[in-house]
Structures are given as C-alpha cells and as structure tokens.
Amino acid sequence: MRRDGKLPVIWIIILIVLPFIAALIALGIGRMSISPGEVLDVLRTRIAGGHVSSQLIEKTVMQLRLPRIVLAALVGAGLSVSGCAFQSLFANPLATPDTLGVASGASFGAALGILLGFDLVGVQIIGLAMGGLAVTLTWLAGSGKDRGGLSYIVLSGIMIGSLFSALVSLIKYVADEESQLPAITYWLMGGLDKASFRTLSLGAPVIIAGILIFFLIRWRMNLLPLSDDEAKASGTNIKALRTVTVIAATAITASCVSMCGQVGWVGLLIPHMCRMKFGSNHLALIPSSVSLGAVFMIAVDTLARSISAAEIPVSIFTATIGAPFFIMLMRRSGGWRI
C-alpha cells in the first residue's frame, strides 16, 4: 500500500477487472454448461446486433443468468460498502448493515407484501418503505440533546430490529400455511432466483446511487470514528457526514433486502478482508469492498444455484463460508482493527 492510502495502479486494474471476469465465468455455469466463447457471442450479438447460433443459449444467458448475476454483484457490493461504513461510523468491528434495524424492517415489509398478495415490485416497494421507517424510528429513539451519542443509536437499532423481527414472526403466524408461509420463509432465507430486469429497475438505481455517494465522500470517511471535537478541528461537519453515511447505507441495505431477502455475513466479512489487505484508509477500503463484495456474492450465488438440482438459499452459503473464514481472519490478524 502507498503511504497516502491510495491503491497501487495494478490493484486498481485488478479490482476493476475481477468482477467482470467472475460474471463472465458465472454466466457459463449452471445446469446447462455454456462456454465462454458462446457467452461472449451472445453478449456481442445483443450489443452489436445480428443472429445468435442458439435461441436457448441466448435465453439462458440474457433472461435467466444475467439478471441474477447483476443482482448478485450489486447486493455484494452494496452490503460490503454499507458494512464498511457502519463499522467506521460506530467504531465497532462487529457493526453490520443491519445495525440500525434496516434489514429487519425491510424483511417485515416484504413479508407483509407477500401476505397481502403483492407482486415482486410491490414487495420491493413496501420493503424499502419499512426499512426506511425502521431506521427513522431508530434515529428518533437514540438521538437528541440528552442522549448518549452513537452508542444509544446502536442500542436503539437493536431494539427496533427486535421489534420488527417480532412483527415478522407475527406475519408468519397468521400467514396461510399452504401458500404464503412457505413463500415468506423461503424469501427470508435469501435468494436471487426471482431476479429480473424489471425488479432491478427499481432497486438497482438506489444501490448504485448509494455506492457512488460513498465513492465521493470516501476521503472524508476516515474521520467517522473520531469524536465530535476531533472532527471539528479538521473543519469537517461531522453531523452532516454521519447523516449522509447513515442515509446512503440505509438505502443500499433496504434495497438489497427488498430484492433478495436477508443475506448475512457479506457486510461483516468483506470489509475485514479488505482491511487486512489494504489497510483502514477509506480511499482504498471503499473501492476494494465494492469489488470484492461483488465477486464474493457472484461466486456464492453461482454455487447456490449449481451445486445441486434444488437451489439452496444463498444465506446458508454466506453463513457456512463466512463464519469459519471470519474466525480464520481473526486469528491471523490477532484481533480486529478499525
């Protein structure tokens, strides 16, 4: 790493190219194997025009695999950068994208949408709305003149998250056992099988906008763990910086959860991997979290949909891969650092 915290040119190239290579490989993996040449031919034909050699291959690549790979990349990048932001904001190595209860709120909204019979877009909309409501309640409960700062907000997030988790249990209790309950349960386990360009059109702009915001403010995010007095000495409006961080991370997380359910460990594991390799300077930490988060989710989703005849919920793989790997990282690094 360079002393100014910036990424070396070779790593910039690697981090840009790596997600595209992962996506290209993933497009060819599945129950029907497709060679990289055939995948490139389909993509070239779609961009430049012309006829493809096989309509079945084109449909598999463009309609079945490409939307979910794009969703996997966005979810991985979004959750990673949100986890990175919250860990710095709260100076807590165990902070996750759900620290303020947004994932629990979005899960309740999606479960409610399924209970009410909404389509996928309707489920997304109500999930986004409830995720925003959860964070608003957390902020109102934990902030104020006589409050204890960020620690009270974290405690409020735990309480609000528990409240919405209880509401999810209530939704499951009253749901129809034959149709609604299995749909809600499977959705809460996390899965990208419902991905389509229609659902992406609603959630993707929110995730992309949030990631761009973090890119634009990444050189100031090193100030997030500082106290108010230390931040003021640098001439930065720390309250505005924290507000922007919370809003961007909340929007990203709510959008991810509303599209594919709860996916754990990504926002905890990937930022720690990036810190071990690139250090704690956000000039390198944000872009590396985005790139490696996207690659991780593409790999996990490809494994989930191709390892067996029946698709396995992606959150099972993120947990079974993430937990042991995180323990190994902890032991190698000698502890956590922010």
CSV table of C-alpha atoms in Angstrom, one decimal:
chain,number,residue,atom,x,y,z
A,1,MET,CA,0.0,0.0,0.0
A,2,ARG,CA,1.1,3.6,-0.7
A,3,ARG,CA,1.6,5.9,2.3
A,4,ASP,CA,-1.2,8.2,1.1
A,5,GLY,CA,-3.7,5.3,1.4
A,6,LYS,CA,-4.4,5.1,-2.3
A,7,LEU,CA,-4.4,1.9,-4.2
A,8,PRO,CA,-1.5,1.0,-6.5
A,9,VAL,CA,-2.3,1.1,-10.2
A,10,ILE,CA,-2.0,-2.7,-10.5
A,11,TRP,CA,-4.6,-3.2,-7.8
A,12,ILE,CA,-7.0,-0.7,-9.4
A,13,ILE,CA,-6.9,-2.7,-12.6
A,14,ILE,CA,-7.4,-6.0,-10.8
A,15,LEU,CA,-10.3,-4.7,-8.7
A,16,ILE,CA,-12.0,-3.3,-11.9
A,17,VAL,CA,-11.5,-6.4,-14.0
A,18,LEU,CA,-12.1,-9.1,-11.4
A,19,PRO,CA,-16.0,-8.7,-11.1
A,20,PHE,CA,-16.3,-8.8,-14.9
A,21,ILE,CA,-14.2,-12.0,-15.1
A,22,ALA,CA,-16.3,-13.5,-12.3
A,23,ALA,CA,-19.5,-12.6,-14.0
A,24,LEU,CA,-18.3,-14.0,-17.4
A,25,ILE,CA,-17.4,-17.3,-15.7
A,26,ALA,CA,-20.7,-17.4,-13.8
A,27,LEU,CA,-22.7,-16.9,-17.0
A,28,GLY,CA,-21.5,-20.2,-18.3
A,29,ILE,CA,-22.0,-22.2,-15.1
A,30,GLY,CA,-25.3,-23.9,-14.4
A,31,ARG,CA,-27.4,-27.0,-15.2
A,32,MET,CA,-26.7,-26.2,-18.9
A,33,SER,CA,-23.0,-25.5,-19.3
A,34,ILE,CA,-22.1,-22.7,-21.8
A,35,SER,CA,-18.6,-22.0,-23.0
A,36,PRO,CA,-17.1,-18.5,-22.5
A,37,GLY,CA,-17.0,-18.1,-26.3
A,38,GLU,CA,-20.7,-18.7,-26.6
A,39,VAL,CA,-21.4,-16.3,-23.7
A,40,LEU,CA,-19.3,-13.6,-25.4
A,41,ASP,CA,-21.1,-14.3,-28.7
A,42,VAL,CA,-24.5,-13.8,-27.1
A,43,LEU,CA,-23.3,-10.5,-25.4
A,44,ARG,CA,-21.7,-9.3,-28.6
A,45,THR,CA,-24.9,-10.1,-30.6
A,46,ARG,CA,-27.1,-8.3,-28.1
A,47,ILE,CA,-24.9,-5.2,-28.2
A,48,ALA,CA,-24.0,-5.0,-31.9
A,49,GLY,CA,-27.0,-6.8,-33.4
A,50,GLY,CA,-27.2,-9.9,-35.5
A,51,HIS,CA,-28.3,-13.5,-35.1
A,52,VAL,CA,-27.3,-16.0,-32.4
A,53,SER,CA,-26.4,-19.6,-33.0
A,54,SER,CA,-28.9,-20.9,-30.4
A,55,GLN,CA,-32.0,-19.2,-29.1
A,56,LEU,CA,-31.9,-21.5,-26.0
A,57,ILE,CA,-28.4,-20.2,-25.1
A,58,GLU,CA,-29.4,-16.6,-25.6
A,59,LYS,CA,-32.5,-17.0,-23.4
A,60,THR,CA,-30.4,-18.8,-20.7
A,61,VAL,CA,-27.7,-16.1,-20.7
A,62,MET,CA,-29.8,-13.0,-21.1
A,63,GLN,CA,-33.1,-13.8,-19.3
A,64,LEU,CA,-32.1,-16.3,-16.6
A,65,ARG,CA,-28.5,-15.8,-15.6
A,66,LEU,CA,-27.5,-12.2,-16.4
A,67,PRO,CA,-30.2,-10.5,-14.2
A,68,ARG,CA,-29.3,-12.6,-11.2
A,69,ILE,CA,-25.6,-12.1,-11.7
A,70,VAL,CA,-26.1,-8.4,-11.9
A,71,LEU,CA,-28.2,-8.5,-8.8
A,72,ALA,CA,-25.6,-10.6,-7.0
A,73,ALA,CA,-22.9,-8.1,-7.9
A,74,LEU,CA,-25.0,-5.2,-6.7
A,75,VAL,CA,-26.0,-6.8,-3.5
A,76,GLY,CA,-22.5,-8.0,-2.7
A,77,ALA,CA,-21.0,-4.5,-3.4
A,78,GLY,CA,-23.8,-2.7,-1.6
A,79,LEU,CA,-23.8,-4.8,1.6
A,80,SER,CA,-20.0,-4.7,1.7
A,81,VAL,CA,-19.7,-1.0,1.4
A,82,SER,CA,-22.6,-0.5,3.9
A,83,GLY,CA,-20.9,-2.8,6.4
A,84,CYS,CA,-17.7,-0.9,6.0
A,85,ALA,CA,-19.4,2.4,6.5
A,86,PHE,CA,-21.2,1.3,9.7
A,87,GLN,CA,-18.1,-0.2,11.2
A,88,SER,CA,-16.3,3.1,10.7
A,89,LEU,CA,-19.3,5.2,11.8
A,90,PHE,CA,-19.7,3.3,15.1
A,91,ALA,CA,-16.0,2.4,15.6
A,92,ASN,CA,-17.3,-1.2,16.0
A,93,PRO,CA,-15.7,-4.1,14.1
A,94,LEU,CA,-18.9,-6.1,14.6
A,95,ALA,CA,-21.2,-3.5,13.0
A,96,THR,CA,-23.2,-4.8,10.1
A,97,PRO,CA,-25.6,-3.3,7.5
A,98,ASP,CA,-28.5,-4.2,9.9
A,99,THR,CA,-27.0,-2.3,12.9
A,100,LEU,CA,-29.8,0.2,12.7
A,101,GLY,CA,-32.6,-2.4,12.1
A,102,VAL,CA,-33.0,-1.7,8.4
A,103,ALA,CA,-32.8,-5.3,7.3
A,104,SER,CA,-35.4,-6.4,9.9
A,105,GLY,CA,-37.7,-3.5,8.8
A,106,ALA,CA,-37.3,-4.4,5.2
A,107,SER,CA,-37.9,-8.0,5.9
A,108,PHE,CA,-41.1,-7.2,7.7
A,109,GLY,CA,-42.2,-5.0,4.8
A,110,ALA,CA,-41.5,-7.8,2.3
A,111,ALA,CA,-43.3,-10.4,4.4
A,112,LEU,CA,-46.3,-8.1,4.7
A,113,GLY,CA,-46.3,-7.6,1.0
A,114,ILE,CA,-46.3,-11.3,0.4
A,115,LEU,CA,-49.1,-11.7,2.9
A,116,LEU,CA,-51.2,-9.1,1.1
A,117,GLY,CA,-50.6,-10.7,-2.2
A,118,PHE,CA,-48.4,-8.0,-3.8
A,119,ASP,CA,-46.3,-8.8,-6.9
A,120,LEU,CA,-42.5,-8.7,-6.7
A,121,VAL,CA,-42.3,-4.9,-7.4
A,122,GLY,CA,-45.0,-4.3,-4.7
A,123,VAL,CA,-43.0,-6.4,-2.2
A,124,GLN,CA,-39.9,-4.3,-3.1
A,125,ILE,CA,-41.7,-1.0,-2.6
A,126,ILE,CA,-43.1,-1.9,0.8
A,127,GLY,CA,-39.8,-3.5,1.9
A,128,LEU,CA,-38.0,-0.3,1.0
A,129,ALA,CA,-40.5,1.8,2.9
A,130,MET,CA,-40.4,-0.3,6.0
A,131,GLY,CA,-36.6,-0.4,6.0
A,132,GLY,CA,-36.6,3.4,6.0
A,133,LEU,CA,-39.2,3.5,8.7
A,134,ALA,CA,-37.1,1.2,10.9
A,135,VAL,CA,-34.1,3.5,10.6
A,136,THR,CA,-36.2,6.6,11.2
A,137,LEU,CA,-37.5,5.1,14.4
A,138,THR,CA,-34.0,4.0,15.5
A,139,TRP,CA,-32.7,7.5,14.9
A,140,LEU,CA,-35.6,9.2,16.7
A,141,ALA,CA,-35.3,6.9,19.7
A,142,GLY,CA,-31.5,7.1,20.0
A,143,SER,CA,-30.7,10.7,19.2
A,144,GLY,CA,-31.4,14.0,20.9
A,145,LYS,CA,-29.8,16.6,23.2
A,146,ASP,CA,-29.7,14.4,26.3
A,147,ARG,CA,-28.8,11.2,24.6
A,148,GLY,CA,-25.5,9.3,24.8
A,149,GLY,CA,-24.4,9.7,21.2
A,150,LEU,CA,-23.8,6.9,18.8
A,151,SER,CA,-23.9,4.2,21.4
A,152,TYR,CA,-27.5,5.0,22.2
A,153,ILE,CA,-28.3,4.8,18.5
A,154,VAL,CA,-26.8,1.3,18.3
A,155,LEU,CA,-28.9,0.2,21.3
A,156,SER,CA,-32.0,1.7,19.7
A,157,GLY,CA,-31.2,-0.2,16.5
A,158,ILE,CA,-31.0,-3.5,18.4
A,159,MET,CA,-34.4,-2.8,20.0
A,160,ILE,CA,-36.1,-1.7,16.8
A,161,GLY,CA,-34.6,-4.6,14.9
A,162,SER,CA,-36.0,-7.0,17.6
A,163,LEU,CA,-39.4,-5.3,17.3
A,164,PHE,CA,-39.6,-5.8,13.5
A,165,SER,CA,-38.3,-9.4,13.9
A,166,ALA,CA,-41.2,-10.0,16.2
A,167,LEU,CA,-43.6,-8.5,13.7
A,168,VAL,CA,-42.1,-10.8,11.0
A,169,SER,CA,-42.9,-13.7,13.3
A,170,LEU,CA,-46.4,-12.4,13.7
A,171,ILE,CA,-46.8,-12.3,9.9
A,172,LYS,CA,-45.6,-15.8,9.6
A,173,TYR,CA,-48.0,-16.9,12.4
A,174,VAL,CA,-51.1,-15.5,10.6
A,175,ALA,CA,-50.0,-16.5,7.0
A,176,ASP,CA,-51.6,-19.3,5.1
A,177,GLU,CA,-49.7,-22.5,5.8
A,178,GLU,CA,-50.1,-23.9,2.3
A,179,SER,CA,-49.0,-20.9,0.2
A,180,GLN,CA,-48.0,-17.8,2.0
A,181,LEU,CA,-45.9,-19.2,4.8
A,182,PRO,CA,-43.5,-21.2,2.6
A,183,ALA,CA,-43.1,-18.2,0.3
A,184,ILE,CA,-42.3,-15.9,3.3
A,185,THR,CA,-40.0,-18.4,4.9
A,186,TYR,CA,-38.0,-19.1,1.7
A,187,TRP,CA,-37.8,-15.4,0.9
A,188,LEU,CA,-36.4,-14.6,4.4
A,189,MET,CA,-33.7,-17.2,3.8
A,190,GLY,CA,-32.3,-15.1,1.0
A,191,GLY,CA,-32.3,-16.0,-2.7
A,192,LEU,CA,-31.7,-14.4,-6.1
A,193,ASP,CA,-33.9,-16.7,-8.1
A,194,LYS,CA,-36.6,-14.0,-8.6
A,195,ALA,CA,-34.2,-11.6,-10.2
A,196,SER,CA,-35.3,-9.9,-13.4
A,197,PHE,CA,-34.6,-6.7,-15.2
A,198,ARG,CA,-38.0,-5.4,-14.1
A,199,THR,CA,-37.2,-5.8,-10.4
A,200,LEU,CA,-33.7,-4.5,-11.0
A,201,SER,CA,-35.1,-1.3,-12.5
A,202,LEU,CA,-36.5,-0.4,-9.1
A,203,GLY,CA,-33.7,-1.5,-6.7
A,204,ALA,CA,-30.5,-1.1,-8.7
A,205,PRO,CA,-30.6,2.7,-9.0
A,206,VAL,CA,-30.8,3.0,-5.2
A,207,ILE,CA,-27.8,0.7,-4.7
A,208,ILE,CA,-25.8,2.4,-7.4
A,209,ALA,CA,-26.5,5.9,-6.1
A,210,GLY,CA,-25.6,4.9,-2.5
A,211,ILE,CA,-22.3,3.3,-3.7
A,212,LEU,CA,-21.5,6.5,-5.7
A,213,ILE,CA,-22.1,8.6,-2.7
A,214,PHE,CA,-19.6,6.6,-0.7
A,215,PHE,CA,-17.1,6.9,-3.5
A,216,LEU,CA,-17.5,10.7,-3.5
A,217,ILE,CA,-17.1,11.1,0.3
A,218,ARG,CA,-14.6,8.3,0.9
A,219,TRP,CA,-11.7,10.6,1.6
A,220,ARG,CA,-13.7,12.1,4.5
A,221,MET,CA,-14.9,8.8,5.9
A,222,ASN,CA,-11.6,8.4,7.7
A,223,LEU,CA,-13.0,11.0,10.1
A,224,LEU,CA,-16.1,9.0,11.1
A,225,PRO,CA,-14.5,7.2,14.1
A,226,LEU,CA,-13.3,10.5,15.6
A,227,SER,CA,-15.0,12.3,18.4
A,228,ASP,CA,-17.0,15.5,17.6
A,229,ASP,CA,-14.2,17.8,18.9
A,230,GLU,CA,-11.5,16.0,16.9
A,231,ALA,CA,-13.7,16.1,13.7
A,232,LYS,CA,-14.4,19.8,14.2
A,233,ALA,CA,-10.7,20.6,14.4
A,234,SER,CA,-10.4,19.2,10.9
A,235,GLY,CA,-13.0,21.6,9.6
A,236,THR,CA,-15.5,18.9,8.7
A,237,ASN,CA,-19.2,19.0,9.5
A,238,ILE,CA,-19.2,15.6,11.2
A,239,LYS,CA,-23.0,15.6,11.8
A,240,ALA,CA,-23.7,16.1,8.1
A,241,LEU,CA,-21.1,13.4,7.2
A,242,ARG,CA,-22.7,10.9,9.6
A,243,THR,CA,-26.2,11.7,8.3
A,244,VAL,CA,-25.1,11.2,4.7
A,245,THR,CA,-23.4,7.9,5.7
A,246,VAL,CA,-26.5,6.6,7.5
A,247,ILE,CA,-28.9,7.6,4.7
A,248,ALA,CA,-26.7,6.0,2.0
A,249,ALA,CA,-26.0,2.8,3.9
A,250,THR,CA,-29.7,2.5,4.9
A,251,ALA,CA,-30.9,3.0,1.3
A,252,ILE,CA,-28.5,0.4,0.0
A,253,THR,CA,-29.3,-2.2,2.6
A,254,ALA,CA,-33.1,-1.7,2.4
A,255,SER,CA,-32.9,-2.1,-1.4
A,256,CYS,CA,-30.8,-5.2,-1.2
A,257,VAL,CA,-33.1,-6.9,1.4
A,258,SER,CA,-36.2,-5.9,-0.5
A,259,MET,CA,-34.9,-7.6,-3.7
A,260,CYS,CA,-33.4,-10.8,-2.3
A,261,GLY,CA,-34.2,-11.2,1.4
A,262,GLN,CA,-31.7,-11.2,4.2
A,263,VAL,CA,-28.1,-12.2,3.2
A,264,GLY,CA,-25.8,-12.2,6.2
A,265,TRP,CA,-22.0,-12.1,6.7
A,266,VAL,CA,-21.2,-10.2,3.5
A,267,GLY,CA,-21.2,-6.8,5.2
A,268,LEU,CA,-19.1,-8.2,8.0
A,269,LEU,CA,-16.6,-10.4,6.3
A,270,ILE,CA,-15.6,-8.5,3.2
A,271,PRO,CA,-14.7,-5.2,4.9
A,272,HIS,CA,-12.4,-7.1,7.3
A,273,MET,CA,-10.7,-8.9,4.4
A,274,CYS,CA,-10.1,-5.6,2.7
A,275,ARG,CA,-8.7,-4.0,5.9
A,276,MET,CA,-6.2,-6.9,6.3
A,277,LYS,CA,-5.0,-6.4,2.7
A,278,PHE,CA,-5.3,-2.7,2.0
A,279,GLY,CA,-5.4,-1.0,5.5
A,280,SER,CA,-8.0,1.2,7.1
A,281,ASN,CA,-7.8,4.2,4.8
A,282,HIS,CA,-11.2,4.5,3.0
A,283,LEU,CA,-9.5,5.7,-0.2
A,284,ALA,CA,-8.6,2.1,-0.7
A,285,LEU,CA,-11.2,0.4,1.5
A,286,ILE,CA,-14.3,1.6,-0.3
A,287,PRO,CA,-13.4,0.5,-3.8
A,288,SER,CA,-11.9,-2.7,-2.6
A,289,SER,CA,-15.0,-3.5,-0.6
A,290,VAL,CA,-17.2,-2.9,-3.6
A,291,SER,CA,-15.2,-5.1,-6.0
A,292,LEU,CA,-14.5,-8.0,-3.6
A,293,GLY,CA,-18.1,-7.9,-2.3
A,294,ALA,CA,-19.4,-8.2,-5.8
A,295,VAL,CA,-17.1,-11.1,-6.6
A,296,PHE,CA,-17.9,-12.9,-3.4
A,297,MET,CA,-21.7,-12.7,-4.0
A,298,ILE,CA,-21.4,-13.8,-7.6
A,299,ALA,CA,-19.3,-16.8,-6.5
A,300,VAL,CA,-21.7,-17.7,-3.7
A,301,ASP,CA,-24.9,-17.4,-5.9
A,302,THR,CA,-23.3,-19.5,-8.6
A,303,LEU,CA,-22.5,-22.2,-6.1
A,304,ALA,CA,-26.1,-22.0,-4.6
A,305,ARG,CA,-27.8,-22.5,-8.0
A,306,SER,CA,-25.5,-25.1,-9.5
A,307,ILE,CA,-24.3,-27.4,-6.7
A,308,SER,CA,-27.5,-29.4,-6.6
A,309,ALA,CA,-30.7,-29.9,-8.6
A,310,ALA,CA,-32.7,-27.9,-6.0
A,311,GLU,CA,-31.4,-24.4,-5.5
A,312,ILE,CA,-30.0,-23.7,-2.0
A,313,PRO,CA,-30.8,-20.4,-0.3
A,314,VAL,CA,-27.8,-18.1,-0.6
A,315,SER,CA,-27.7,-17.1,3.0
A,316,ILE,CA,-26.9,-20.7,4.0
A,317,PHE,CA,-23.7,-20.5,1.9
A,318,THR,CA,-22.7,-17.0,3.1
A,319,ALA,CA,-23.0,-18.2,6.7
A,320,THR,CA,-21.3,-21.5,6.3
A,321,ILE,CA,-18.5,-19.9,4.3
A,322,GLY,CA,-18.3,-16.6,6.2
A,323,ALA,CA,-18.2,-17.9,9.8
A,324,PRO,CA,-15.2,-20.2,9.6
A,325,PHE,CA,-13.4,-17.8,7.2
A,326,PHE,CA,-14.0,-14.9,9.6
A,327,ILE,CA,-12.6,-16.9,12.5
A,328,MET,CA,-9.5,-17.6,10.5
A,329,LEU,CA,-9.1,-14.0,9.6
A,330,MET,CA,-9.4,-13.0,13.3
A,331,ARG,CA,-6.7,-15.5,14.3
A,332,ARG,CA,-4.4,-14.4,11.6
A,333,SER,CA,-4.7,-10.7,12.3
A,334,GLY,CA,-4.5,-11.1,16.0
A,335,GLY,CA,-7.8,-9.3,16.6
A,336,TRP,CA,-9.9,-6.6,15.0
A,337,ARG,CA,-9.0,-3.1,14.0
A,338,ILE,CA,-10.9,-0.1,12.6
